[in-house]
Short mmCIF file of C-alpha atoms in Angstrom, two decimals:
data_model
loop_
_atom_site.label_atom_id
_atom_site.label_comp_id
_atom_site.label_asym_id
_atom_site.label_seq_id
_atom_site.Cartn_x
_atom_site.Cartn_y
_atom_site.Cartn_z
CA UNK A 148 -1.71 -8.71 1.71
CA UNK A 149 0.44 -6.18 -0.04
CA UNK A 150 -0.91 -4.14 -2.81
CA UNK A 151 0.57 -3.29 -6.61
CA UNK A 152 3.76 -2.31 -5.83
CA UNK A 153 5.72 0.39 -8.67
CA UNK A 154 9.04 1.35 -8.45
CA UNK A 155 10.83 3.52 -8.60
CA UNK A 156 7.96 6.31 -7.22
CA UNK A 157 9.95 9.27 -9.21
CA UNK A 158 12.21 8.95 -11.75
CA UNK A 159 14.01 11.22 -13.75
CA UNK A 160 15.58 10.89 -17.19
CA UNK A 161 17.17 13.30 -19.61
CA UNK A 162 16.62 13.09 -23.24
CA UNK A 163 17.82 10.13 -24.89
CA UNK A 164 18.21 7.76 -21.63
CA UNK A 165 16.30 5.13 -20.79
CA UNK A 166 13.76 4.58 -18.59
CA UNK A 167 12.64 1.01 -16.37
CA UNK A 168 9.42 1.18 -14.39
CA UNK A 169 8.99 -1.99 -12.33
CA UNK A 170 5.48 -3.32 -11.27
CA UNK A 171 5.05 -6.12 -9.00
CA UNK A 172 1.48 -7.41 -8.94
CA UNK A 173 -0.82 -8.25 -5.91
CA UNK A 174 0.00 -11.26 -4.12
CA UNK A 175 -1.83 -14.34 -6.60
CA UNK A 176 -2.62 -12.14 -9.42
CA UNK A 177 -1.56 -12.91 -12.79
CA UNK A 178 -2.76 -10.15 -15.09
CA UNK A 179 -0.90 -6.85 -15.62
CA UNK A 180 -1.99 -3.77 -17.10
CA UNK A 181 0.19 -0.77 -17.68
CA UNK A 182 -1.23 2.98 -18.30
CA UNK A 183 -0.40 6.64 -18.79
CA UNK A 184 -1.49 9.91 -16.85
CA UNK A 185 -0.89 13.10 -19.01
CA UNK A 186 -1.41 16.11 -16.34
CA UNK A 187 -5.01 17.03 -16.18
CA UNK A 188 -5.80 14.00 -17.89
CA UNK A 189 -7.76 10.62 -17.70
CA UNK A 190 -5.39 7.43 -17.31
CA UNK A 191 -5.12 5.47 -20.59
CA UNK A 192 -4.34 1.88 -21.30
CA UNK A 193 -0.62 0.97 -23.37
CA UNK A 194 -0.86 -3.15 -22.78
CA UNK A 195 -2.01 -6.19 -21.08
CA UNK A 196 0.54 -8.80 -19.98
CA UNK A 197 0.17 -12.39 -18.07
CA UNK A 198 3.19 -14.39 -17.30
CA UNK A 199 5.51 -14.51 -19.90
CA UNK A 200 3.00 -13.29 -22.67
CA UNK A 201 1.72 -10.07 -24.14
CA UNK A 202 -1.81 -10.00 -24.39
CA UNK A 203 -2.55 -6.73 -26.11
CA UNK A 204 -0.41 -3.51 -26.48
CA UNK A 205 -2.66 -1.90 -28.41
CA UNK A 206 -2.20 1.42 -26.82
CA UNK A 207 1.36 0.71 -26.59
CA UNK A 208 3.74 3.70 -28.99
CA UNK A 209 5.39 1.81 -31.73
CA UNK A 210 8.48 2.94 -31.18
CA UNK A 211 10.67 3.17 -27.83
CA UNK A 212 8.20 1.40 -25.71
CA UNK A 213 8.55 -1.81 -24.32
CA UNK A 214 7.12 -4.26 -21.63
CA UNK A 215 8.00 -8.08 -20.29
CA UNK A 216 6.09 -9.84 -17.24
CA UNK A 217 8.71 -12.58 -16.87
CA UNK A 218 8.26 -15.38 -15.46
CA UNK A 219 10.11 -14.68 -12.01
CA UNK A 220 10.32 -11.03 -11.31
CA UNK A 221 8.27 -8.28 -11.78
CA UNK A 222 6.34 -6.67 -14.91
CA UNK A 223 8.96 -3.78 -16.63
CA UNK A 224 7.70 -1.22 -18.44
CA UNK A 225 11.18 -0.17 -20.51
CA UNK A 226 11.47 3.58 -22.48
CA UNK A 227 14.29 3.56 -24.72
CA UNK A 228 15.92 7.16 -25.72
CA UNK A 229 13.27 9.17 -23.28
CA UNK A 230 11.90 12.73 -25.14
CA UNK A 231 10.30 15.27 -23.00
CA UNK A 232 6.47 14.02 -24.31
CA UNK A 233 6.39 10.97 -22.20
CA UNK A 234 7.21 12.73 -19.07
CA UNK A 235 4.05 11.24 -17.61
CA UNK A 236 2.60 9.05 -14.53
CA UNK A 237 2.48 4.99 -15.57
CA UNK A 238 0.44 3.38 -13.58
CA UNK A 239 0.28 -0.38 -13.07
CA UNK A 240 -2.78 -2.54 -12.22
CA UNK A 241 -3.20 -5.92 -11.55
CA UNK A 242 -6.23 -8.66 -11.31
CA UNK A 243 -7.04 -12.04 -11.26
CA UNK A 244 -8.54 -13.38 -14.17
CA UNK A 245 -9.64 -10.21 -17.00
CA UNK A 246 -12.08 -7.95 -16.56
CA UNK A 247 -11.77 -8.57 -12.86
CA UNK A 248 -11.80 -5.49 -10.65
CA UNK A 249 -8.14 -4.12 -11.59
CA UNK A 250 -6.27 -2.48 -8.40
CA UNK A 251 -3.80 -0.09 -9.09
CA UNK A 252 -0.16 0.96 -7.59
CA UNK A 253 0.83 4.08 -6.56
CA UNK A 254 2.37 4.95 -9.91
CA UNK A 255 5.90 5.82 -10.77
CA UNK A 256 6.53 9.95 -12.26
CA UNK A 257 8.47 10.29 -14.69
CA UNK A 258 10.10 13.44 -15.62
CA UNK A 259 11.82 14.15 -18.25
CA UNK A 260 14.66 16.62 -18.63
CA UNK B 175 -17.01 1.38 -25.39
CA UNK B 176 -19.87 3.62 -24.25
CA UNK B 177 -18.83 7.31 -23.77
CA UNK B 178 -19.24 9.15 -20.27
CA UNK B 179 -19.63 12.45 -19.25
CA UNK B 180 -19.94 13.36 -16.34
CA UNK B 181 -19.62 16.86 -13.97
CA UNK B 182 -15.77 18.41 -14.33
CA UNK B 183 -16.31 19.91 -10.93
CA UNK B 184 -17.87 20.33 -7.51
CA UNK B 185 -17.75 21.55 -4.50
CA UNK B 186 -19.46 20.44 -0.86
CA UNK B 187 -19.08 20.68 2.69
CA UNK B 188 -17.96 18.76 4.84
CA UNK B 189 -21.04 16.57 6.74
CA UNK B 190 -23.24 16.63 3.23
CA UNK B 191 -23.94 14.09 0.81
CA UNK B 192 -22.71 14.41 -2.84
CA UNK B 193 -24.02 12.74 -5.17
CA UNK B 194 -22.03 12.71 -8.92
CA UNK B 195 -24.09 11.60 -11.91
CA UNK B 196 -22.65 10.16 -14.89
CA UNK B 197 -24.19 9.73 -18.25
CA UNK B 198 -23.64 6.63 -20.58
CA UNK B 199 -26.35 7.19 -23.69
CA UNK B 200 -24.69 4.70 -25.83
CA UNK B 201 -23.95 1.98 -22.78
CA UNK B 202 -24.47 -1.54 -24.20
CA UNK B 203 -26.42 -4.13 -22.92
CA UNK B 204 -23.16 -6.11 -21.70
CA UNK B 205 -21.73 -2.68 -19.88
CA UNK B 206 -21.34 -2.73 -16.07
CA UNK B 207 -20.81 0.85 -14.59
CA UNK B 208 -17.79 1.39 -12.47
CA UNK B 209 -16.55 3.89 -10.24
CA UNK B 210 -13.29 4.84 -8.91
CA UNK B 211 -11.65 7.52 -6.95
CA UNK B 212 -8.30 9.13 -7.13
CA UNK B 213 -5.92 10.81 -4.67
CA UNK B 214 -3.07 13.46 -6.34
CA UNK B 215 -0.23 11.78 -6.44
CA UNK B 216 -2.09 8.27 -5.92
CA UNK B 217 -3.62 4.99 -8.25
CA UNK B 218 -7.26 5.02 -8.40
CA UNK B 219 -9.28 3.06 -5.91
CA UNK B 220 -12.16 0.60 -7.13
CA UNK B 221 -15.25 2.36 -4.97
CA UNK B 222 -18.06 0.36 -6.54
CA UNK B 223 -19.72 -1.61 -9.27
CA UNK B 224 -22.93 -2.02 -10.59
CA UNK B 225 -25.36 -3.37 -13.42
CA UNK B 226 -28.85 -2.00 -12.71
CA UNK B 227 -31.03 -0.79 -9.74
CA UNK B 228 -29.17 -0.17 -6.20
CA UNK B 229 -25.82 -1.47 -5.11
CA UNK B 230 -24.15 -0.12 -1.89
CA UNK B 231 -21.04 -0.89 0.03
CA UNK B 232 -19.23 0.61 2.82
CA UNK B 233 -18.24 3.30 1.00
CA UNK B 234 -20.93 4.77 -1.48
CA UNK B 235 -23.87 3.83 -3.13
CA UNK B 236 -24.85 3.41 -7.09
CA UNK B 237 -28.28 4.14 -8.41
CA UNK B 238 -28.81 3.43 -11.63
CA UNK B 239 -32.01 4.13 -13.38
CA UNK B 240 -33.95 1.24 -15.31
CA UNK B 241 -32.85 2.88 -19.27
CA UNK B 242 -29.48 2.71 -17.29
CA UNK B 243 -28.38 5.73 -20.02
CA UNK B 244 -27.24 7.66 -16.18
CA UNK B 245 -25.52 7.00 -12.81
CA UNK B 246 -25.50 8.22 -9.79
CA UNK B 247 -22.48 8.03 -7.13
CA UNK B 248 -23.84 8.74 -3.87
CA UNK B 249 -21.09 9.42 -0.77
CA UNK B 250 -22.55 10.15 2.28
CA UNK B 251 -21.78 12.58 4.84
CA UNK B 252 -18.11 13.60 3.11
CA UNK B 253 -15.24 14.53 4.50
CA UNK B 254 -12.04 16.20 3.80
CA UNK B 255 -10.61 12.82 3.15
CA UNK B 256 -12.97 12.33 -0.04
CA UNK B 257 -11.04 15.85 -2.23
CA UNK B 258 -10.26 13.73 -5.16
CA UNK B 259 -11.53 12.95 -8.58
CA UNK B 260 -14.27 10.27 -9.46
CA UNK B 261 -14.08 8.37 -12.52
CA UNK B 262 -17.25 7.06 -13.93
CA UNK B 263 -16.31 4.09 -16.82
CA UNK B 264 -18.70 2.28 -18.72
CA UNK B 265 -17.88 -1.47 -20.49
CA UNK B 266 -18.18 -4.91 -20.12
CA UNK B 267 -16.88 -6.72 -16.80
CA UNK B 268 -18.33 -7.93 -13.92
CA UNK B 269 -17.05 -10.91 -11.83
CA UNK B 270 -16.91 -13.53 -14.15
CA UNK B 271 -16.89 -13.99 -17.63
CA UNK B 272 -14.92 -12.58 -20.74
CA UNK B 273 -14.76 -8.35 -21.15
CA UNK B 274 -12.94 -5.43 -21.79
CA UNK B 275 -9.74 -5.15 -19.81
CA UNK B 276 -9.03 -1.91 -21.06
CA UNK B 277 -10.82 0.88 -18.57
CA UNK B 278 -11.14 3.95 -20.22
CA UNK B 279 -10.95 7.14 -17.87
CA UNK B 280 -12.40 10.59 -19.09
CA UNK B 281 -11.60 13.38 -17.17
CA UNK B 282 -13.38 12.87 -14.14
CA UNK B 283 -15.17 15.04 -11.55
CA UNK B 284 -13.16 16.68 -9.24
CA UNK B 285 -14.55 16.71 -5.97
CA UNK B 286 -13.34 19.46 -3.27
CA UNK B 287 -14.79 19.09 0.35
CA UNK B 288 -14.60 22.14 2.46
CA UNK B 289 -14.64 22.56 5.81
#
């Protein structure tokens, strides 16, 4: 059984580009969750999807930030017009139903330019 | 969510048990204490769960006092292969039911096994 999966594993962007990290959850699970790694620093949460829905993106930025969990497909975290601050790590999880144990991909870095 | 603080640092050789202690004054009474570990340049890794008392697994153990305001994350016998940081995170979960969905990580204890 194949864990998270992130793509891509690096990725870099110079200012003003966008940015699409792709998650594709555990095999059966339903629930994604989406954080942020700042060097030296403690992951923290941006949003909760299930299929089709956003759940809570509370710790989401207002601006720029995006995410879907479609239907088909996997969950996309999208950065419109990347600045040098979120040059970060995302990290996706995934569960079964919430508050489950959450397992986590390998992360995608994102550097920006 | 309760807040935890816990060791930034430590070191141990290889062959010796470590044991990292985290504290959670404020945990509430719905508050399961979690632990996971984290490679550079990896996701972190559910090592254990636990509510009160004793829970082991194949990988560590949790003690956790009866005021449950502290934990302990015992690994025995350590090798090189455990150099990561431990996250200790305090807040409702479990296997069932309704709870928080957001984990909060601190900083975590960085753990550096030498030979």
């Amino acid at each position: 059984n194949a864990g998270v999966m992130q793509n891509p594993r690096h990725l870099v962007r110079r200012r003003g580009q966008e940015a699409r990290l792709r998650c594709s959850p555990m095999k059966g699970h339903s629930h994604v969750y989406w954080y942020r790694q700042l060097p030296e620093e403690g992951l923290k949460f941006m949003v909760y999807l299930q299929k089709e829905n956003i759940i809570d993106e509370s710790g989401m930025p207002k601006e720029r930030f995006s995410a879907e969990f479609p239907k088909e497909g996997p969950s996309i975290l999208r950065i419109q017009q990347v600045v040098r601050g979120d040059s970060a790590a995302y990290f996706c999880a995934s569960s079964l139903p919430v508050s489950d144990t959450q397992y986590f991909g390998p992360g995608t870095r994102l550097t920006v330019l | 969510l309760a807040k935890t603080t816990q060791p930034i640092s430590m070191d141990s050789y290889e062959g010796q048990e470590v044991n990292i202690t985290c504290s959670h004054n404020n945990i509430a009474t719905n508050d399961y204490i979690t632990w996971y570990q984290q490679f550079p340049s990896q996701g972190p890794r559910f090592i254990i769960q636990g509510y009160k008392t004793k829970v082991t697994n194949e990988v560590a153990s949790l003690f956790i006092p009866a005021d449950r305001k502290s934990s302990t994350l015992s690994l025995p016998r350590v090798s090189l292969s455990d150099t990561a940081v431990y996250y200790c995170l305090v807040g409702e979960g479990g296997s069932s039911g309704a709870g928080s969905y957001q984990l909060t990580f601190g900083k975590g204890t960085k753990l550096s096994v030498i030979p």
